[in-house]
Short mmCIF file of C-alpha atoms and ligand atoms in Angstrom, two decimals:
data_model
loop_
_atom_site.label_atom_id
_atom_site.label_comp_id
_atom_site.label_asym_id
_atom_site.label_seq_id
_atom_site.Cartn_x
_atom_site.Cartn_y
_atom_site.Cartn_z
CA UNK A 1 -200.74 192.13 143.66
CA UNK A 2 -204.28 190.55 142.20
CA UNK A 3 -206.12 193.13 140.47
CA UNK A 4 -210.00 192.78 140.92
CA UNK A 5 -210.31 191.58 138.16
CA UNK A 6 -207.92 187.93 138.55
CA UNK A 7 -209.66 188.12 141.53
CA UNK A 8 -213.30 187.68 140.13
CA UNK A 9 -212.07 185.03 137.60
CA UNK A 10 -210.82 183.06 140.55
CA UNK A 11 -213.80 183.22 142.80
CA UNK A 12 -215.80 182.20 139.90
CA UNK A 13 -213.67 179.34 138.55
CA UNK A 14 -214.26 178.20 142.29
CA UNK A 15 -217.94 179.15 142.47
CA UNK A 16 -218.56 177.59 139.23
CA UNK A 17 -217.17 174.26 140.14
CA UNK A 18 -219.27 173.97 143.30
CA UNK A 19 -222.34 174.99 141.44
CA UNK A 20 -221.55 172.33 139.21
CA UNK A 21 -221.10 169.40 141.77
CA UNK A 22 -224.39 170.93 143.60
CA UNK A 23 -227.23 172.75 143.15
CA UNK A 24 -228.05 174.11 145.97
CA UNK A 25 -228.65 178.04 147.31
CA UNK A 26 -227.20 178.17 150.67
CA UNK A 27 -228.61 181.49 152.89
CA UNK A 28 -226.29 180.52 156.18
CA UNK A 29 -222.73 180.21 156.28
CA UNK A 30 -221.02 178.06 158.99
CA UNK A 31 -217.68 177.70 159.95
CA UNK A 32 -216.75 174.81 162.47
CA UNK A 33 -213.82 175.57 164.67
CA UNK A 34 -211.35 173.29 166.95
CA UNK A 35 -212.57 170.11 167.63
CA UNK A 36 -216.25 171.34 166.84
CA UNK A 37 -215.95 169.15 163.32
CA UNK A 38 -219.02 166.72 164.32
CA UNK A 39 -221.60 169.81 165.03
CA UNK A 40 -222.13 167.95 161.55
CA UNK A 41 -224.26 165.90 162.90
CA UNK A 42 -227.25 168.29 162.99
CA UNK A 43 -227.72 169.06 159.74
CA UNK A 44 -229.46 166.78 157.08
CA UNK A 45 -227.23 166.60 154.81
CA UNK A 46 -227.28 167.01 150.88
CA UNK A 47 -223.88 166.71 149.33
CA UNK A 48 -220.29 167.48 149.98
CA UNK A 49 -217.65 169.14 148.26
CA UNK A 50 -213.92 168.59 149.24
CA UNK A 51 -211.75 171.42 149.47
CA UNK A 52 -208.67 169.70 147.63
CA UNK A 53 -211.41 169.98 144.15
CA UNK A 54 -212.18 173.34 144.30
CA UNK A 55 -210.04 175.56 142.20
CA UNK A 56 -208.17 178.06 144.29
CA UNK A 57 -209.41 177.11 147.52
CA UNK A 58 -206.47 176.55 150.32
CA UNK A 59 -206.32 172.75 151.64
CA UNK A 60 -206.29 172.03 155.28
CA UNK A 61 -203.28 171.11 157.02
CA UNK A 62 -204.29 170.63 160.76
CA UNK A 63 -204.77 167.04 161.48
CA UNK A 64 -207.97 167.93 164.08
CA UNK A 65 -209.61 169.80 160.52
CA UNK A 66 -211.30 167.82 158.02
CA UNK A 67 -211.56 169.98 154.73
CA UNK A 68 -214.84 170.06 152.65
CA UNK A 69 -218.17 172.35 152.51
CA UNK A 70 -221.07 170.46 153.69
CA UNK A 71 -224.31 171.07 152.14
CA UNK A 72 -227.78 170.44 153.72
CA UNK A 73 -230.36 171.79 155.92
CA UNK A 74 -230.65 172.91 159.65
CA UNK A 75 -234.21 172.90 160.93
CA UNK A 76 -235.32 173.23 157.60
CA UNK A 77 -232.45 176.63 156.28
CA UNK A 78 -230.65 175.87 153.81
CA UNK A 79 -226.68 176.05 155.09
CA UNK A 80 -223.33 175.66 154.13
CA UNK A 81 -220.68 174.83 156.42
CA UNK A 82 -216.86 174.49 156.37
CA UNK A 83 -215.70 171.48 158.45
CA UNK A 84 -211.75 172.88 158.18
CA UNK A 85 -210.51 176.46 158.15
CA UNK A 86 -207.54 177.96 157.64
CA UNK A 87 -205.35 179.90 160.44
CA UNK A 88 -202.68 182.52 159.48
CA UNK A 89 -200.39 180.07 162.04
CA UNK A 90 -200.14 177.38 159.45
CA UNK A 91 -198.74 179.65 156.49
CA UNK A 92 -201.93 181.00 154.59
CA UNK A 93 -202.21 184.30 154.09
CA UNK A 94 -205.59 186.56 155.18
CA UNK A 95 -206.49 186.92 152.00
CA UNK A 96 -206.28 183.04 151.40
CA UNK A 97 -207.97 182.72 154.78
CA UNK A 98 -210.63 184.52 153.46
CA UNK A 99 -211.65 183.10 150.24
CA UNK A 100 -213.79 180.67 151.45
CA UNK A 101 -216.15 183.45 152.89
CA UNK A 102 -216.38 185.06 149.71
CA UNK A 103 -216.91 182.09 147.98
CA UNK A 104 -220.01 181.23 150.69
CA UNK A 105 -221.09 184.69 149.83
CA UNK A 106 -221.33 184.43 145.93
CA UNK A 107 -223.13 181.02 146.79
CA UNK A 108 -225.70 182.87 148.33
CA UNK A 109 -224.81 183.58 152.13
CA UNK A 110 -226.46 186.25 154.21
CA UNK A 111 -225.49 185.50 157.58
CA UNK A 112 -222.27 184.22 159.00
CA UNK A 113 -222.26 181.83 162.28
CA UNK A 114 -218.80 180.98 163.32
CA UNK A 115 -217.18 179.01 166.11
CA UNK A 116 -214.14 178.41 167.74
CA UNK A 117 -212.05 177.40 170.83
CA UNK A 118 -210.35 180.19 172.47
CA UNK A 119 -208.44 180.44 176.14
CA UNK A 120 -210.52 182.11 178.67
CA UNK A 121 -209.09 185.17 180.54
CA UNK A 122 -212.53 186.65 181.89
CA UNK A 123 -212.39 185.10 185.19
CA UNK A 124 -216.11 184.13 185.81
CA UNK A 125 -215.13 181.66 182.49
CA UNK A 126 -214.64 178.24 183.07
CA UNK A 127 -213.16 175.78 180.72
CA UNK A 128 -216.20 174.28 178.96
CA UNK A 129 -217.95 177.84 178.87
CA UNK A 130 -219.62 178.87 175.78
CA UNK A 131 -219.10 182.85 175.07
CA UNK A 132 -221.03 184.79 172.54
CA UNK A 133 -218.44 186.96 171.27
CA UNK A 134 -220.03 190.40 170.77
CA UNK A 135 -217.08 192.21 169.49
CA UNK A 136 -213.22 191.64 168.68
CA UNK A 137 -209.92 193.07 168.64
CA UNK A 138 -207.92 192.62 165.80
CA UNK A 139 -204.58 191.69 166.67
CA UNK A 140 -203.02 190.05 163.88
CA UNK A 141 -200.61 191.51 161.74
CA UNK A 142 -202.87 191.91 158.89
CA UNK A 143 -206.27 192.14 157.50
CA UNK A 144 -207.40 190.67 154.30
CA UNK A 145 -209.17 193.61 152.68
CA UNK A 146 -205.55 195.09 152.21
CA UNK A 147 -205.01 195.48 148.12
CA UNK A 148 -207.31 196.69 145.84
CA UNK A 149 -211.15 196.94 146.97
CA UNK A 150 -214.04 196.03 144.87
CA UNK A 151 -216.66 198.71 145.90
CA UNK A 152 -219.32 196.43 144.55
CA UNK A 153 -219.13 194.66 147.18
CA UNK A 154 -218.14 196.48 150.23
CA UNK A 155 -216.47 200.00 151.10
CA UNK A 156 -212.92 201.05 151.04
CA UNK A 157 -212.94 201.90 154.48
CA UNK A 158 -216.13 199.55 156.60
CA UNK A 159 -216.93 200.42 159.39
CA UNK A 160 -217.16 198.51 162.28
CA UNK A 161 -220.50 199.60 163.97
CA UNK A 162 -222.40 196.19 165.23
CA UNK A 163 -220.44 193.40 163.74
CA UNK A 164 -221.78 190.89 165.46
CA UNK A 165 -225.43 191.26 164.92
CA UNK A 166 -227.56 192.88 167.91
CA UNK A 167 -230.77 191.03 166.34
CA UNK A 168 -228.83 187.84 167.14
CA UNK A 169 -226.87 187.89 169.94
CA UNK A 170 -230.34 188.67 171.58
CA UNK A 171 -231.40 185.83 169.58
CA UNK A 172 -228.74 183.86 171.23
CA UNK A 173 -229.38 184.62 174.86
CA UNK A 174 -233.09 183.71 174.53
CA UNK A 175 -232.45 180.19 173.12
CA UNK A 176 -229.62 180.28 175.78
CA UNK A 177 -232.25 180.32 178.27
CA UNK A 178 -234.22 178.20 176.93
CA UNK A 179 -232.37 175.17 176.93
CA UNK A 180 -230.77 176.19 179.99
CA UNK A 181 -227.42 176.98 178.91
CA UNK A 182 -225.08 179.31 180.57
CA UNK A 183 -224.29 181.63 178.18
CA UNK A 184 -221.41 183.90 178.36
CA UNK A 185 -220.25 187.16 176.75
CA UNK A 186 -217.45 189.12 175.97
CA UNK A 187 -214.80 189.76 173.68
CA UNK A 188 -212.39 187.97 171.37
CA UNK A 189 -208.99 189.19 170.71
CA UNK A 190 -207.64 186.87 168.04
CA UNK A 191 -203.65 186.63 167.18
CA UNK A 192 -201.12 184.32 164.99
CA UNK A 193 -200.45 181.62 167.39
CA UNK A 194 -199.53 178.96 167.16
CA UNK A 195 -198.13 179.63 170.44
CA UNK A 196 -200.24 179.73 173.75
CA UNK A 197 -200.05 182.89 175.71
CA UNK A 198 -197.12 184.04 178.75
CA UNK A 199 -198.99 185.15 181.44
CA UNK A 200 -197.64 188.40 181.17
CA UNK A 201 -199.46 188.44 177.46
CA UNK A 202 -202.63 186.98 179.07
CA UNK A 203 -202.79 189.74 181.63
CA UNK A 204 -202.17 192.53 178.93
CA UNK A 205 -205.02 190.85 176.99
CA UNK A 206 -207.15 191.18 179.93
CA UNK A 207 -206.45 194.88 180.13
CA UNK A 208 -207.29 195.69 176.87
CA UNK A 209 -210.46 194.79 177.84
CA UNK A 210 -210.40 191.12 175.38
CA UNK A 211 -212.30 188.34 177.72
CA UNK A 212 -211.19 185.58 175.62
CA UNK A 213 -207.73 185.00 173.20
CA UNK A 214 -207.66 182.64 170.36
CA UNK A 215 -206.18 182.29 166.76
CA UNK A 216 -208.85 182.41 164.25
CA UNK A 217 -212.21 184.37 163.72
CA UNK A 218 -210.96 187.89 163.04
CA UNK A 219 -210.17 187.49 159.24
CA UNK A 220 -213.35 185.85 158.56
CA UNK A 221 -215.55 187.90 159.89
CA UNK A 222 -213.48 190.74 158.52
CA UNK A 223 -214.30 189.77 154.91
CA UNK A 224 -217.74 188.40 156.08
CA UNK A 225 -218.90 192.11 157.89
CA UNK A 226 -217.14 193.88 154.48
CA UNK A 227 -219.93 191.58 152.60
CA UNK A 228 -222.71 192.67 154.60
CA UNK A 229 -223.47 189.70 155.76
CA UNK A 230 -225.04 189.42 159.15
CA UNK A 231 -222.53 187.58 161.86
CA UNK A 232 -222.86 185.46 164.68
CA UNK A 233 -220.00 183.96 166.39
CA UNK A 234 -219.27 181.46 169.31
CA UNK A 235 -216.20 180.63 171.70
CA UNK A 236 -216.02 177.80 173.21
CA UNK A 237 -213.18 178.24 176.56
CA UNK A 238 -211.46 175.56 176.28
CA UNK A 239 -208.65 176.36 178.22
CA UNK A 240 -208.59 179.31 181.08
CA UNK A 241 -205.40 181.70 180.74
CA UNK A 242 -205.36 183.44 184.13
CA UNK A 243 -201.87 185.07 184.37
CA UNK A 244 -202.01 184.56 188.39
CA UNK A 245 -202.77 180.88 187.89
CA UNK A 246 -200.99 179.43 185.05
CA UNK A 247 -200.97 175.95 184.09
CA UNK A 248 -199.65 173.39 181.22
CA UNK A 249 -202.30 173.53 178.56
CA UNK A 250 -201.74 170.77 175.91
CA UNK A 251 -203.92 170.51 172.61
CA UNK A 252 -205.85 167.10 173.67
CA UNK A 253 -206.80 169.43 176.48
CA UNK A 254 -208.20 171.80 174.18
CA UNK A 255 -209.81 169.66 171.43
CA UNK A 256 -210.98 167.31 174.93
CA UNK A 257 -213.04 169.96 176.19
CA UNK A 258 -214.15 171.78 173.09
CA UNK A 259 -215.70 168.11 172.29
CA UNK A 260 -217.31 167.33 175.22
CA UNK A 261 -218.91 171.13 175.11
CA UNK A 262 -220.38 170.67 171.36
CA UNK A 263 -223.81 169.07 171.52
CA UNK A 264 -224.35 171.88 173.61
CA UNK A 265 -223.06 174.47 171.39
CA UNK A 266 -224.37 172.27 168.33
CA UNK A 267 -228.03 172.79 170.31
CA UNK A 268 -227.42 176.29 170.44
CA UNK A 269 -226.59 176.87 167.19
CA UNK A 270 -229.87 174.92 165.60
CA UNK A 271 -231.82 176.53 168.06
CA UNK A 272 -230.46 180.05 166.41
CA UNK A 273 -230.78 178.99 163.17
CA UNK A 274 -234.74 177.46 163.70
CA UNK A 275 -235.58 181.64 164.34
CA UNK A 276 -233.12 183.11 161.75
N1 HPA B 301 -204.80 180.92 173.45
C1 HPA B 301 -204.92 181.06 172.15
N2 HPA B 301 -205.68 180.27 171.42
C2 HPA B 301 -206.36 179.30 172.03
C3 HPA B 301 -206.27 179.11 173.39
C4 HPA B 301 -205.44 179.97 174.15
O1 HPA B 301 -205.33 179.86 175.39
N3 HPA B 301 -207.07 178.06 173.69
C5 HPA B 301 -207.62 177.64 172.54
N4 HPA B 301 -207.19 178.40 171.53
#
């Protein structure tokens, strides 16, 4: 097992280098989900930093994930976003999967905004939705804050009281309206994968009261809420899972329709950040 210590002289070997390459105090974090890799193109950039360089940092494996922090400015905040993340599916373990959120964190991050695709199984969702998650169900097997805990930064034991932000998912519904957007809301129940759902797992998803299913999130914002740092998180449905109406679901039909719904997400998102 890492002690705390191994673990503070990795996360600053990997802090360190980034400082190096850039110098640059990032306040937001953002992680880009599915498909959701050109939401890029809103923020003016001001360097990059591939994820193969960084010391310790897990490399990307899924094709659809590029695999470097971006650094720059969105309406003017100073961000950092991962284009690439890494899912428990493809072998990494939660700790791993959550290493680049503490790295964000000793780079400066406050606030977390995260997005992903998910299957739908509210059903007043359609595919192409957007859902502000407002709370999750952890159903991995796993969390990464198992092992030693550095009290320094977060308690033994965090509780879960408003992890997604209240401030912000208000936030979010205003600028929803605004530009016009329907906005849903619910919650995300978040699992290994890489398999889809059976119906029969669908419609026990629904009655645990989850509204959409997908395979990432949970970790992140796991080590992100043990930070302190303030979280807001996005689904985009790509896909509906409604156990009474089941159909093929292939990942060009995900990655087609969490595409065609980004500029509208990428709008959202900017018009959050402009008030953060
Ligand atoms: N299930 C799990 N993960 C997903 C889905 C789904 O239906 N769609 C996109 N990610």
């Amino acid at each position: 097992m890492t002690s705390t210590k191994e673990f503070h002289t990795t996360l600053n070997e990997a802090t360190s280098y980034i400082k190096k390459q850039i110098d640059f105090q990032p306040t937001i974090g953002i992680i880009l989900g599915t498909g959701l890799g050109s939401l890029v193109d809103g923020i003016d950039m001001v360097g990059t930093v591939d994820y193969d360089k960084i010391p310790h940092f897990p490399v990307s494996t899924v094709e659809s994930h590029a695999g470097r922090l971006l650094f720059g400015t969105i309406k003017g905040k100073k961000v950092v976003c991962m284009q690439g993340r890494f899912h428990f599916y493809e072998g990494y373990s939660f700790k791993q999967i959550a290493f680049p959120v503490q790295v964000m964190k000793s780079l400066g991050m406050e606030t977390l905004i995260v997005s992903n695709a998910a299957g739908g199984m509210n059903p007043n969702f359609v595919a192409g939705d957007i859902m502000l998650i407002k709370d999750h169900i952890n159903f991995f097997p796993g969390n990464p804050l198992i092992g030693p805990n550095d009290n320094n930064w977060g308690d033994r034991f965090p509780d879960m009281y408003e992890v997604y932000n209240q401030g912000y998912i208000k936030m979010a519904k205003e600028v929803a309206a605004e530009q016009k957007l329907r906005l849903q809301e619910g919650v995300y129940v978040g699992l290994t994968g890489p398999c889809l759902e059976t119906a029969a797992e669908y419609r026990m998803f629904r009655g645990f009261g989850a509204d959409a299913v997908g395979m990432s999130t949970v970790p992140e914002v796991i080590a992100a809420h043990h930070q302190h740092n303030k979280i807001l998180a996005f689904s985009i449905i790509t896909d509906m899972g409604l156990p009474d109406n089941m159909h093929p679901c292939s990942l060009d039909d995900v990655i087609g329709t969490a595409s065609r719904t980004e500029p509208k997400l990428r709008d959202l998102i900017a018009g959050c950040v402009e008030r953060m």
